[in-house]
PDB file of C-alpha atoms in Angstrom:
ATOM      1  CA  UNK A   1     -10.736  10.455  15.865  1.00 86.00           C
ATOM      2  CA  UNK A   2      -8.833   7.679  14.500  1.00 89.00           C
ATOM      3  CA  UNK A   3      -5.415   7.835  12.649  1.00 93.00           C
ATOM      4  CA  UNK A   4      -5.287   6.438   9.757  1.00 94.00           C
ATOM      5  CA  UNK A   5      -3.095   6.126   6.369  1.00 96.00           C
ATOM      6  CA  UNK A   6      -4.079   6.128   2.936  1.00 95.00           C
ATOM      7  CA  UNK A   7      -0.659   4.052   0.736  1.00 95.00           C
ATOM      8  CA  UNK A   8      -1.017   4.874  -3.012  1.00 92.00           C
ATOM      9  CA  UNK A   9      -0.123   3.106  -5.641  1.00 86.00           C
ATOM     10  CA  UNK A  10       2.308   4.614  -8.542  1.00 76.00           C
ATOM     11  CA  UNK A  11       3.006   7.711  -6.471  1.00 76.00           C
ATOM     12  CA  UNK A  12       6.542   9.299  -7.780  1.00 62.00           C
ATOM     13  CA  UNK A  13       7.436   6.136  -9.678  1.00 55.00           C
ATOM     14  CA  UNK A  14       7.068   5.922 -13.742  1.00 59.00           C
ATOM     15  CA  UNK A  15       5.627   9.280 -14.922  1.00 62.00           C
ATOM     16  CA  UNK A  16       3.307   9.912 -12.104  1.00 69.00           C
ATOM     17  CA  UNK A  17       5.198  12.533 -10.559  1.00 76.00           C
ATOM     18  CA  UNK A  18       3.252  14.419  -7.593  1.00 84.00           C
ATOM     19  CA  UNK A  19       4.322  16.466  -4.602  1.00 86.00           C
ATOM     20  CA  UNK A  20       3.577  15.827  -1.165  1.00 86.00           C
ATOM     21  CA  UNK A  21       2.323  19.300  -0.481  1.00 89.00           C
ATOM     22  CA  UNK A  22      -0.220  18.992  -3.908  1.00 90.00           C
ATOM     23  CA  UNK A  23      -1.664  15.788  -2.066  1.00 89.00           C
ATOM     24  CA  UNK A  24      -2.111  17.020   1.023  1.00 92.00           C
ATOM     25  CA  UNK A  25      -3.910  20.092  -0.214  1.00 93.00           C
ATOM     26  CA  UNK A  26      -6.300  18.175  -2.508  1.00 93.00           C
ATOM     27  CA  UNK A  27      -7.200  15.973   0.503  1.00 93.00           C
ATOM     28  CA  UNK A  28      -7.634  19.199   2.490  1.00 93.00           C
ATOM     29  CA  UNK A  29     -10.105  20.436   0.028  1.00 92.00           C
ATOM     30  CA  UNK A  30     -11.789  17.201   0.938  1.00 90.00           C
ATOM     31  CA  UNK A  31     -12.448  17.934   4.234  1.00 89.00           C
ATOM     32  CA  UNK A  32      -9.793  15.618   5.636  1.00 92.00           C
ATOM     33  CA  UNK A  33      -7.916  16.783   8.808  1.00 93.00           C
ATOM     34  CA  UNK A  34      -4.607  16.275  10.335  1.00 95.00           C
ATOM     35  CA  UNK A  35      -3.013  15.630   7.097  1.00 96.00           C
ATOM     36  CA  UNK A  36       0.619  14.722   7.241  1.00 95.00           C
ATOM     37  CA  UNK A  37       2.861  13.058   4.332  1.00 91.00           C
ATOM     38  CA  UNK A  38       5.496   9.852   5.242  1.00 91.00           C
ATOM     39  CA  UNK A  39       8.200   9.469   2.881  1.00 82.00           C
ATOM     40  CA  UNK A  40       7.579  11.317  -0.899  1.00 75.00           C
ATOM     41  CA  UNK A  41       5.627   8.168  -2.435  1.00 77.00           C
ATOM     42  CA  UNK A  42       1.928   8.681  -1.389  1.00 84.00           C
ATOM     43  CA  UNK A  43       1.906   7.550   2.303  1.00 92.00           C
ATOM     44  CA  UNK A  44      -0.687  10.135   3.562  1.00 94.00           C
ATOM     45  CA  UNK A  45      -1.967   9.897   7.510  1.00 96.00           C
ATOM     46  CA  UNK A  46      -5.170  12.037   8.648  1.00 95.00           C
ATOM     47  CA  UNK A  47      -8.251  11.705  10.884  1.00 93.00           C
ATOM     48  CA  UNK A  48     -11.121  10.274  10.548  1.00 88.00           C
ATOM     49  CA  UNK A  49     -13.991   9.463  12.738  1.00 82.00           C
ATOM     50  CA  UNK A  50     -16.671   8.181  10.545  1.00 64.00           C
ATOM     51  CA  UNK A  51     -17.999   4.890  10.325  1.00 63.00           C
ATOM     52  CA  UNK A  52     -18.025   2.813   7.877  1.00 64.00           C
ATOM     53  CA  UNK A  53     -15.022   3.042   6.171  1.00 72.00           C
ATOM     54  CA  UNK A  54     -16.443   1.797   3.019  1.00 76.00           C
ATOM     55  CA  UNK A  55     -15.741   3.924  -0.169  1.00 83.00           C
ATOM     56  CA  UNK A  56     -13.358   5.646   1.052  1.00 87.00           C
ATOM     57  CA  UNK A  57     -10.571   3.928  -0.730  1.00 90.00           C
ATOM     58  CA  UNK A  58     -12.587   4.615  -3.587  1.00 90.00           C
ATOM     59  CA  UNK A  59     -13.028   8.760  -3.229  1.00 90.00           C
ATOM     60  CA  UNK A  60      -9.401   8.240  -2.395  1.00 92.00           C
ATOM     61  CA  UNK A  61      -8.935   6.894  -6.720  1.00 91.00           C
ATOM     62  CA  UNK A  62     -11.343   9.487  -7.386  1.00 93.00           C
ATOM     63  CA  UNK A  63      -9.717  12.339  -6.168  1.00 93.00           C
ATOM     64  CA  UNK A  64      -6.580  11.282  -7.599  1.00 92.00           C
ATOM     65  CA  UNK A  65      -7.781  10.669 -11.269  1.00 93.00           C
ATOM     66  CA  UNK A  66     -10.113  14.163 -11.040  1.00 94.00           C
ATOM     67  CA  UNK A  67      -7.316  16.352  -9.737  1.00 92.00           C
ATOM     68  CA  UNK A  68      -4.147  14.719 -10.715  1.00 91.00           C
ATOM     69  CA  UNK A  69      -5.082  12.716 -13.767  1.00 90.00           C
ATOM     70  CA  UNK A  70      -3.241   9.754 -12.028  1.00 89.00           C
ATOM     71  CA  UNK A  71      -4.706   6.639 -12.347  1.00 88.00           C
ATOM     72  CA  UNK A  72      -4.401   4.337  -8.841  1.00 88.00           C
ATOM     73  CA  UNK A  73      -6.067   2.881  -5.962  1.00 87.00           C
ATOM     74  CA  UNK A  74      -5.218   3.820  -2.119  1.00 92.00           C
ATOM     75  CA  UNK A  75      -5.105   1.478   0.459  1.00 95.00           C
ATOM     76  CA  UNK A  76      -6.605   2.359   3.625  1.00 95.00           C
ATOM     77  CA  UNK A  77      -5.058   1.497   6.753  1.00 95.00           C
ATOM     78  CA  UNK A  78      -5.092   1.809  10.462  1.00 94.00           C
ATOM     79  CA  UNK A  79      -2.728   1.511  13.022  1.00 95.00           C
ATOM     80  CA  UNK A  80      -3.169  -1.887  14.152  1.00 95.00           C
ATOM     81  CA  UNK A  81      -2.922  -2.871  10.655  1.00 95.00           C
ATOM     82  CA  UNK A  82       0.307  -1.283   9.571  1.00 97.00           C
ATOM     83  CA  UNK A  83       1.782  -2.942  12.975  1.00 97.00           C
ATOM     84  CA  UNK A  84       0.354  -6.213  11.517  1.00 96.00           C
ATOM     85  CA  UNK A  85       2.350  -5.361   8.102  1.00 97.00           C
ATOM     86  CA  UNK A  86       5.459  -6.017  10.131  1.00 96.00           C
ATOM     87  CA  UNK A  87       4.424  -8.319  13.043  1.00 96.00           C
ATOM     88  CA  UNK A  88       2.521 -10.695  11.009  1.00 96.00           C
ATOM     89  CA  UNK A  89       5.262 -10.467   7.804  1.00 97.00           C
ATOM     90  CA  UNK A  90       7.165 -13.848   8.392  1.00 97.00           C
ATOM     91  CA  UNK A  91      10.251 -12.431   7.080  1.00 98.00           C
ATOM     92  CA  UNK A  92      10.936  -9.443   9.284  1.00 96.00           C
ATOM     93  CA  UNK A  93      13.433  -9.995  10.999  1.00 94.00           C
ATOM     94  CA  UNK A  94      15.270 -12.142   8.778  1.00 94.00           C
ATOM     95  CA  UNK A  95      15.601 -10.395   5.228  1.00 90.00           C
ATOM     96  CA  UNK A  96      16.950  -6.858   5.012  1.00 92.00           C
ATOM     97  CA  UNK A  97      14.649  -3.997   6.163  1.00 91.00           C
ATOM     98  CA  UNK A  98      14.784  -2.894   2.398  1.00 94.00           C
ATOM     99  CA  UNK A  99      13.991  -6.326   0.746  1.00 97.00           C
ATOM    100  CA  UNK A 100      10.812  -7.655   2.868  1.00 98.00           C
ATOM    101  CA  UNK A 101       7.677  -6.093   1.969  1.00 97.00           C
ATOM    102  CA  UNK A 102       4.333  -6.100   2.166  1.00 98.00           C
ATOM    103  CA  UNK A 103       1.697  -5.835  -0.693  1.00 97.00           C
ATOM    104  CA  UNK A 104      -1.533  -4.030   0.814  1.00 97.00           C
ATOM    105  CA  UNK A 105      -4.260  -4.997  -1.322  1.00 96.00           C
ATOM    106  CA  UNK A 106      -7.441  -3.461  -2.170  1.00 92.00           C
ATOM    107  CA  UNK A 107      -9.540  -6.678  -0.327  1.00 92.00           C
ATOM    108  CA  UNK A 108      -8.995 -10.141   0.845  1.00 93.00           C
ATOM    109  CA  UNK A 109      -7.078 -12.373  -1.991  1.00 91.00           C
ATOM    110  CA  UNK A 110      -8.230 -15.757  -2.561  1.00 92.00           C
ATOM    111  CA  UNK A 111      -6.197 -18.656  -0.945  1.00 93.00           C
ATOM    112  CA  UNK A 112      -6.813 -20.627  -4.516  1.00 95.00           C
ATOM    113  CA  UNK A 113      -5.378 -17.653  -6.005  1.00 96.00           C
ATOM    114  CA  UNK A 114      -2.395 -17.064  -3.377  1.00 96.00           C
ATOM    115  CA  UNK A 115      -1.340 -20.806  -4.278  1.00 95.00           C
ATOM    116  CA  UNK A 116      -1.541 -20.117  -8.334  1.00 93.00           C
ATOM    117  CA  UNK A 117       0.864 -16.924  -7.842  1.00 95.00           C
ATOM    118  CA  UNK A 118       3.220 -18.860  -5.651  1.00 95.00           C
ATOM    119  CA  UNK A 119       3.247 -21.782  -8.224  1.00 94.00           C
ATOM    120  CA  UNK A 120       3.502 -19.554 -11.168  1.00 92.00           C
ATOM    121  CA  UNK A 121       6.242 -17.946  -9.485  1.00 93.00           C
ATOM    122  CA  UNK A 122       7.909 -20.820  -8.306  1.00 90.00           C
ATOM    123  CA  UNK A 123      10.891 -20.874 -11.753  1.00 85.00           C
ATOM    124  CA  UNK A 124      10.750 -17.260 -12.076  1.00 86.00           C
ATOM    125  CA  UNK A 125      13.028 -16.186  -8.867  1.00 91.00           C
ATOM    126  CA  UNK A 126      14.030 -16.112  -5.405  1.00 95.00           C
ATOM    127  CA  UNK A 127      11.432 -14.216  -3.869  1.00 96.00           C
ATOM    128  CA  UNK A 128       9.226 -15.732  -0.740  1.00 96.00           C
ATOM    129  CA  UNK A 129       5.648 -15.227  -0.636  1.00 97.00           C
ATOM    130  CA  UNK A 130       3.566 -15.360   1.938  1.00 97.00           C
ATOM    131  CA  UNK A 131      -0.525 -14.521   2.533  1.00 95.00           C
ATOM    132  CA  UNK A 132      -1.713 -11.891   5.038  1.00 94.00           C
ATOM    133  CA  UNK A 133      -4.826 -10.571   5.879  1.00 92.00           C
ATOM    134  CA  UNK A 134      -5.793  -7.784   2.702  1.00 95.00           C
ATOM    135  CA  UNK A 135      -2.389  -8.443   1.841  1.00 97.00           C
ATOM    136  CA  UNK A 136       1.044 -10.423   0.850  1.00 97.00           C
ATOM    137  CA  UNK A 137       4.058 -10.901   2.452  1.00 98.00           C
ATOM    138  CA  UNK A 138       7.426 -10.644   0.469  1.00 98.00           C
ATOM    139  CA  UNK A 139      11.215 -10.985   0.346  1.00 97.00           C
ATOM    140  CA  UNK A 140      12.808  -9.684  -2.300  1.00 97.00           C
ATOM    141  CA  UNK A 141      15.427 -11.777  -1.665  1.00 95.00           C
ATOM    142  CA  UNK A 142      17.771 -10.233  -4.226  1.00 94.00           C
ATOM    143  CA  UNK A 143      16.733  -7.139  -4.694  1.00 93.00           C
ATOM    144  CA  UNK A 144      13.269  -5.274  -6.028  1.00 91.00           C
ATOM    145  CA  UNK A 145      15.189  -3.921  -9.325  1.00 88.00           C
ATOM    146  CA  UNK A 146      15.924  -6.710 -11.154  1.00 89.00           C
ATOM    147  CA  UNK A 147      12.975  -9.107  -9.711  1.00 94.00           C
ATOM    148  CA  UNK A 148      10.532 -10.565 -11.987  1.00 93.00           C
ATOM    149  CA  UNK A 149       7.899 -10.296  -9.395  1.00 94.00           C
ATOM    150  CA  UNK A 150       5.980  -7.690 -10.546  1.00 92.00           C
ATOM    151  CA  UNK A 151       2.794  -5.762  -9.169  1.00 90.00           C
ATOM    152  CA  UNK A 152       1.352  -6.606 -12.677  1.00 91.00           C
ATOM    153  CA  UNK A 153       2.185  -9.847 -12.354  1.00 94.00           C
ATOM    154  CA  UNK A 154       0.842 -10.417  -8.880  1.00 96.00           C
ATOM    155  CA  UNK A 155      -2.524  -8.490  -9.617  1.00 94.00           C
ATOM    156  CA  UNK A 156      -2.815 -10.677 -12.621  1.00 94.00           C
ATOM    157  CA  UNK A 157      -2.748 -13.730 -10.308  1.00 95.00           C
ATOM    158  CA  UNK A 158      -4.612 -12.371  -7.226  1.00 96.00           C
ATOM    159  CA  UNK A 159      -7.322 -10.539  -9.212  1.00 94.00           C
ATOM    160  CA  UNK A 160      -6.938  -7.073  -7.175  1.00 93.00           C
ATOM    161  CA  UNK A 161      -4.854  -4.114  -7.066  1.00 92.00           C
ATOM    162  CA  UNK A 162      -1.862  -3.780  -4.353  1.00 94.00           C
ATOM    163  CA  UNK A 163       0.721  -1.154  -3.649  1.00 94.00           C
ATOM    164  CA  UNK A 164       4.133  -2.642  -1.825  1.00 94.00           C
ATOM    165  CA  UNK A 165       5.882  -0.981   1.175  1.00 95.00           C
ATOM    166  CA  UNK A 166       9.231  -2.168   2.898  1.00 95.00           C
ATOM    167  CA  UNK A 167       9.412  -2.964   6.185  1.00 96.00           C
ATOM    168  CA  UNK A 168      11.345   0.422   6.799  1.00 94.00           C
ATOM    169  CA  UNK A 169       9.174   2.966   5.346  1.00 95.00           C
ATOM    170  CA  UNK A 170       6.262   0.574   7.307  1.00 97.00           C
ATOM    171  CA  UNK A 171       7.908   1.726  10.645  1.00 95.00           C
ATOM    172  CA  UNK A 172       8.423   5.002   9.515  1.00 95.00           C
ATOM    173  CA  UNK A 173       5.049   5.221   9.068  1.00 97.00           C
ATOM    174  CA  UNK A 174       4.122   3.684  12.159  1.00 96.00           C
ATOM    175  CA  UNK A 175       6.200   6.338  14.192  1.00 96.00           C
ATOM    176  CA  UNK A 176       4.106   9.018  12.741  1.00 94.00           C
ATOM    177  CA  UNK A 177       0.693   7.087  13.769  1.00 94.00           C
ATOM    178  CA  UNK A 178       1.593   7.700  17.246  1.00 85.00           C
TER     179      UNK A 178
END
């Protein structure tokens, strides 16, 4: 069995409001095993063995609009990838723990695309951008509050869905992934 982690989007942010123990159990019901929660905003690692991987992201949505009435994607992840999130993130290491992140995204964003978002967001603010692989590198330079770098701005750009972790809760993760 591999170890893997689904990240939601919009978990305990705005009005959707969930428990950790409510997600687990409605991806127990699922048949998932080895279920185990990483900080309270949808980080959610279990087992799974079967190949391909393919729609599973997808039952992941499912699930959460059926049972939950929430409205998001989950981005699938396994180890080697979360230690990529950090590794291959060319500002750990040199913003704050809190302030680089990295967008997971739902699939591979367009280079053409990438180099739109970074010139649209060139006036708007501080933040560094980099591309990744399913993914985009960031340092929130002065903070995630008050940026103008939005999720709805960067899916706008990129054409796909993300959800953002910090380098932190990345490693916390990671810990947990054995």
């Amino acid at each position: 069995m591999t170890r893997y982690v689904a990240l939601f989007g919009s978990i305990n942010v705005g009005g959707n409001r969930l428990t950790m123990a409510d997600l687990r159990w409605a991806f127990e019901r699922e048949g998932l095993t080895g279920l185990e929660t990483v900080v309270a905003s949808g980080n959610l690692l279990f087992d799974y063995d079967e190949r391909p991987l393919e729609g599973l992201e997808d039952l992941f949505g499912h699930v959460m609009q059926d049972r939950f009435d929430i409205a998001t994607f989950a981005a699938v992840r396994d180890r080697a990838a979360m230690a990529e999130a950090v590794e291959g993130n060319p500002f750990t290491g040199i913003g704050a723990h809190n302030l680089v992140h990295t967008l997971f995204l739902e699939r591979e964003p367009d280079p053409a695309a990438f180099e739109k978002l970074a010139a649209d967001h060139a006036a708007r603010g501080p933040e560094k951008l980099a591309i990744g692989k399913r993914s985009l590198y960031i340092d929130y330079v002065d903070g995630v509050g008050g940026s103008r770098l939005t999720n709805t701005f960067i899916e706008r750009r990129l054409g796909c869905r993300g959800t953002a972790r910090n380098v932190r809760s990345i490693a916390r993760i990671l810990a947990k992934m054995g």
